[in-house]
Short mmCIF file of C-alpha atoms in Angstrom, two decimals:
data_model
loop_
_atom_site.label_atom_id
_atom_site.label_comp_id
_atom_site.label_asym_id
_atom_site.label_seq_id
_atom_site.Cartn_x
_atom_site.Cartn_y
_atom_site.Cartn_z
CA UNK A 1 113.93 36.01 85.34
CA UNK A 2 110.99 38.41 84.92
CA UNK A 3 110.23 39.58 88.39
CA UNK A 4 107.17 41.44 87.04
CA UNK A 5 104.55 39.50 84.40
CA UNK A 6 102.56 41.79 82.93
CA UNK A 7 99.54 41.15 80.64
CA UNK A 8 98.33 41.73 77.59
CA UNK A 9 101.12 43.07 75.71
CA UNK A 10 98.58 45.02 73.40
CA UNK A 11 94.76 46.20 74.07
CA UNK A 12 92.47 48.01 72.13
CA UNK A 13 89.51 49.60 73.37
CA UNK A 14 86.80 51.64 72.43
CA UNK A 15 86.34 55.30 74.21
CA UNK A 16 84.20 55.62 76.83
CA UNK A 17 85.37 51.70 77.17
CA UNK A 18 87.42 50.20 80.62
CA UNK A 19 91.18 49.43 80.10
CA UNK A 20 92.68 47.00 82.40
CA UNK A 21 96.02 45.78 82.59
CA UNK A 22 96.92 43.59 85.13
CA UNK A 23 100.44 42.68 86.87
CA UNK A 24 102.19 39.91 88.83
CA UNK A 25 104.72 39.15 91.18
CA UNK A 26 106.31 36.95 93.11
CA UNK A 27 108.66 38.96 95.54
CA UNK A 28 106.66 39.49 99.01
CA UNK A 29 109.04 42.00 100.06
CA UNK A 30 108.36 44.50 97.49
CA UNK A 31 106.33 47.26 98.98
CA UNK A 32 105.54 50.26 96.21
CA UNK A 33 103.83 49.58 93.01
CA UNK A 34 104.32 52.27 90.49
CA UNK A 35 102.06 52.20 87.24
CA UNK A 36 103.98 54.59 84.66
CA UNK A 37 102.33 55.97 81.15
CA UNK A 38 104.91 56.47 78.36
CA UNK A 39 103.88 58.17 74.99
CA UNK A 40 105.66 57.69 71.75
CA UNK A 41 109.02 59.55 71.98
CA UNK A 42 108.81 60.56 75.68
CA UNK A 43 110.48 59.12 78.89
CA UNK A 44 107.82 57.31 80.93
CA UNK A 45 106.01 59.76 83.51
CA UNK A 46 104.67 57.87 86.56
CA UNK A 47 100.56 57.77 87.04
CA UNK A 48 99.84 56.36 89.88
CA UNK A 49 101.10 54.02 92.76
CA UNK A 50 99.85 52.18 96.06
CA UNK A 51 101.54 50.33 98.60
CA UNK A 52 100.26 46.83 100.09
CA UNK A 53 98.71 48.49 102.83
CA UNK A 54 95.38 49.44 100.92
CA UNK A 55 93.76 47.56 98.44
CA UNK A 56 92.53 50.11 96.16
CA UNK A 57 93.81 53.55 94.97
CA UNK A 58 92.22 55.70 92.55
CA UNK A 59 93.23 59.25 91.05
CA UNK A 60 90.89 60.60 88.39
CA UNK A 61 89.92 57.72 85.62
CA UNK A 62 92.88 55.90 86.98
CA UNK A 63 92.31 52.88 89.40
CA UNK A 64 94.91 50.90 90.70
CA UNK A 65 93.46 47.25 92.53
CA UNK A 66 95.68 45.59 94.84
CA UNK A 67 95.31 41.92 95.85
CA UNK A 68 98.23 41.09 98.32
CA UNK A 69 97.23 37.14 98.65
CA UNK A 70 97.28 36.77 95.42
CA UNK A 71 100.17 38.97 94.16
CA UNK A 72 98.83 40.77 91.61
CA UNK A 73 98.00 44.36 90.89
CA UNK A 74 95.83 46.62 88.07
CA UNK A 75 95.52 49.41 86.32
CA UNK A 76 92.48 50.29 85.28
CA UNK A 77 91.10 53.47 83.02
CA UNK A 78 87.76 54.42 83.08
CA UNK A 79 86.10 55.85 80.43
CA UNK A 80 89.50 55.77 78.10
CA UNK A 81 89.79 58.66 76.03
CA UNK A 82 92.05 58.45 72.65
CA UNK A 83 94.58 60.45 74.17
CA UNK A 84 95.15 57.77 76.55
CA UNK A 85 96.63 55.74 73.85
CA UNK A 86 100.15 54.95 75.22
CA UNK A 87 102.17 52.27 76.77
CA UNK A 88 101.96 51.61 80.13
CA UNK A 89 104.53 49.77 82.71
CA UNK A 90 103.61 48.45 86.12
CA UNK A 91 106.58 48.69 88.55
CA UNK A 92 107.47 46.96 92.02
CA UNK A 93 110.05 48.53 94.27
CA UNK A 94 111.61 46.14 97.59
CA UNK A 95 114.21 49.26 98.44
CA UNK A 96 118.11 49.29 97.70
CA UNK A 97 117.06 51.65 94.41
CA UNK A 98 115.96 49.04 92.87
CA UNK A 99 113.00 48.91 90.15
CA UNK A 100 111.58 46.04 88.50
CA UNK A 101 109.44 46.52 85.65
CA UNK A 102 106.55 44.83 83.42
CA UNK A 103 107.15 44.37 80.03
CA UNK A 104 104.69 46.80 78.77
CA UNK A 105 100.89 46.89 77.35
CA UNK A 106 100.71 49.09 74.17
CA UNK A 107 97.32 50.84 74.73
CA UNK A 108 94.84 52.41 71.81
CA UNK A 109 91.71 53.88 72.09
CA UNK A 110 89.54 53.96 69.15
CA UNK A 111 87.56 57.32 68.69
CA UNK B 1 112.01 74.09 84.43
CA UNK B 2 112.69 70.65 82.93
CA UNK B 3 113.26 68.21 85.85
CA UNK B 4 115.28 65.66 84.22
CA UNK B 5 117.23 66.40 81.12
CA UNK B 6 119.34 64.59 78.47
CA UNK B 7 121.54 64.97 75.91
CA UNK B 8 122.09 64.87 73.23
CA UNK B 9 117.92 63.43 72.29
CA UNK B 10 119.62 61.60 69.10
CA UNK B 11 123.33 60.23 68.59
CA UNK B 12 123.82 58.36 65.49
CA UNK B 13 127.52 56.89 65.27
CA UNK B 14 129.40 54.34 63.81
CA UNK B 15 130.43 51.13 65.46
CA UNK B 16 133.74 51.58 67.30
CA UNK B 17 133.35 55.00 68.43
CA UNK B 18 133.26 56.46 72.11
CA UNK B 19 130.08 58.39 72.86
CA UNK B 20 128.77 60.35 76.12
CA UNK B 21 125.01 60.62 77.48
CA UNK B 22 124.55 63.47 80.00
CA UNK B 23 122.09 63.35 82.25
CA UNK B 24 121.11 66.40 84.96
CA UNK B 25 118.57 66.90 87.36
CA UNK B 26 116.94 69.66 89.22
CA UNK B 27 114.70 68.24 91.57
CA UNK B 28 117.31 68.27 94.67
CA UNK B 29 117.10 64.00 94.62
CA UNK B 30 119.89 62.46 96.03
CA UNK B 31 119.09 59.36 93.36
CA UNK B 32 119.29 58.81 89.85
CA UNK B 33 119.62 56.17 87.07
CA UNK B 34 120.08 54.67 84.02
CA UNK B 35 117.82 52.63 82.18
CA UNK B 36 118.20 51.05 78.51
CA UNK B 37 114.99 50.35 76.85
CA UNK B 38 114.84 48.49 73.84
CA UNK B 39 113.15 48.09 70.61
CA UNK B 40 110.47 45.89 72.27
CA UNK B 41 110.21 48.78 74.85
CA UNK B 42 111.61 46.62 77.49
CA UNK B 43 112.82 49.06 80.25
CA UNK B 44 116.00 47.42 81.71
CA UNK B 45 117.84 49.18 84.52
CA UNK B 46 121.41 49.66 84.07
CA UNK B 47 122.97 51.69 87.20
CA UNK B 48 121.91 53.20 90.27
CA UNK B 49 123.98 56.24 91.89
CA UNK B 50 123.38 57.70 95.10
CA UNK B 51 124.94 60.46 96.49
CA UNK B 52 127.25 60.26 93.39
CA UNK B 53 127.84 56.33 94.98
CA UNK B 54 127.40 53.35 92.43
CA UNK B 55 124.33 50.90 94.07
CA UNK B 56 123.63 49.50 91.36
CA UNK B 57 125.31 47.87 88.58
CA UNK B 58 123.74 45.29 86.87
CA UNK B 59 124.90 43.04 84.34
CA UNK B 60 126.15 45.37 81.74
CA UNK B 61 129.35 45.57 79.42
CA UNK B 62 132.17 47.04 81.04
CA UNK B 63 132.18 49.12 78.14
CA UNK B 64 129.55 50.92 79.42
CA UNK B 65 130.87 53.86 82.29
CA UNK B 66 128.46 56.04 84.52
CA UNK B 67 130.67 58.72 85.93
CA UNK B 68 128.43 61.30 88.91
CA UNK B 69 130.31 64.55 89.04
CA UNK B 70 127.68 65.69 92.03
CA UNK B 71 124.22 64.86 92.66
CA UNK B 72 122.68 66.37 89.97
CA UNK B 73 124.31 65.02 87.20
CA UNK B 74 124.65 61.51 85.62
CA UNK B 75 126.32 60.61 82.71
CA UNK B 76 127.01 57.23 80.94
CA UNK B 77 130.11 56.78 78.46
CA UNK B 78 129.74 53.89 76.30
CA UNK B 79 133.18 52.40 74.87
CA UNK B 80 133.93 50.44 71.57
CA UNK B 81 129.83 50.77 70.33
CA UNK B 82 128.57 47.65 68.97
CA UNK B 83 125.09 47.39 67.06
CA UNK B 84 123.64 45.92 69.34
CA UNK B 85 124.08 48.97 72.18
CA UNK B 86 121.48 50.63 69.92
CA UNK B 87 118.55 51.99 72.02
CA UNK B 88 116.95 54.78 74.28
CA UNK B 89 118.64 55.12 77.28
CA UNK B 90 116.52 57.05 80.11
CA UNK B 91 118.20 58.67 82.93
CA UNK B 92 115.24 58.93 85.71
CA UNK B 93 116.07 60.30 89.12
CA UNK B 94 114.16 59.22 92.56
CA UNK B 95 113.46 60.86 95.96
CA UNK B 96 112.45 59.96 99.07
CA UNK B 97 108.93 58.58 98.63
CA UNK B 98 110.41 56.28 96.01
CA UNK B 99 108.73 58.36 92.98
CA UNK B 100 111.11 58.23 89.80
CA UNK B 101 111.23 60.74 87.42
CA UNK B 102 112.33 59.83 83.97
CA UNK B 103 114.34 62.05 81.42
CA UNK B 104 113.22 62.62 77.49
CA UNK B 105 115.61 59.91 76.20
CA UNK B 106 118.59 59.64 73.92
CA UNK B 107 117.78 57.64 71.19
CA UNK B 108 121.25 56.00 70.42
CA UNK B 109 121.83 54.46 66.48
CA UNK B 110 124.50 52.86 65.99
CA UNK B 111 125.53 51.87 62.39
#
């Protein structure tokens, strides 16, 4: 059972343009939501995270929204750049080491 | 410094043979994993060591062997490899604040 439903698989947007990937889950005791970015022939390298507590975090062009009713999170990239072409996995952590993530949205920017 | 290394980065071998991931860290966490991701990038978590103590094992062959020497190291042996074993496995480690740092990845043919 997929413990974290992530959407689209694949997006394509145009620089300058908004990415958003959104996530889902049903677990209410997970507590740390990692976003990781992962380009072709590297390990994934983690972007950004938040915790229920707040419903927004934002680092840069990166934007992670937080809606605790409704279980869902999002990653959003302002202004994309080509070099933000990548695939990137949401994450949710409930403790006990224990990482469950998405199942991926390929990302590419078209100059 | 690289925080997380692997290696070998590629291991092509033939079905039936014995092969050995090794994984080391340098970032002083007392946690670290392994992760299979497959060719629909599907990141799967495999074990969980902490403290050179097993947390996690999920459902995975017996075939498959994590062995901790110390804290800084993690390495998988893989038994009898079948096709279907081919992938990139990702050794990550994780401190405190739940961040996870992922390794290169071994990208593991088998033929």
């Amino acid at each position: 059972q997929q413990q974290v439903k992530q959407s689209p698989q694949s997006l394509i947007v145009q620089k300058g343009g908004i990415s958003i990937i959104n996530c889902a889950y049903e677990n209410t005791a997970f507590d740390y939501f990692p976003w990781y970015q992962q380009f072709p022939g590297k390990g994934p390298a983690l972007l950004i995270a938040i915790r229920p507590d707040v419903s927004e975090k934002k680092e840069g062009r990166f934007t992670i929204s937080f809606n605790k009713s409704a279980k869902q999170f999002s990653l959003h990239i302002m202004d994309s750049q080509p070099g933000d072409s990548a695939t990137y996995f949401c994450a949710a952590y409930k403790g006990g080491n224990q990482f469950y993530f998405g199942t991926g949205t390929s990302l590419t920017v078209i100059p | 410094d690289t925080a997380v290394s692997q290696t070998p980065k590629y291991l092509v071998t033939q079905m039936g043979n014995d092969k050995s991931i090794k994984c080391e860290q340098n970032l002083g966490h007392d946690t670290m994993y392994w992760y299979k991701q497959d060719s629909k990038k599907f990141l799967k978590i495999m074990f969980s060591y902490n403290n050179k103590e097993l947390i996690i094992n999920e459902t995975v062959p017996n075939r498959f062997s994590p062995k901790s020497p110390d804290k800084a190291h993690l390495n998988l042996h893989i038994n009898s490899l079948e096709l279907g074993d081919s992938a990139v496995y990702f050794c990550a480690s994780g401190g405190g604040n739940n961040e996870q740092y992922f390794g290169p990845g071994t990208r593991l043919t088998v033929t």
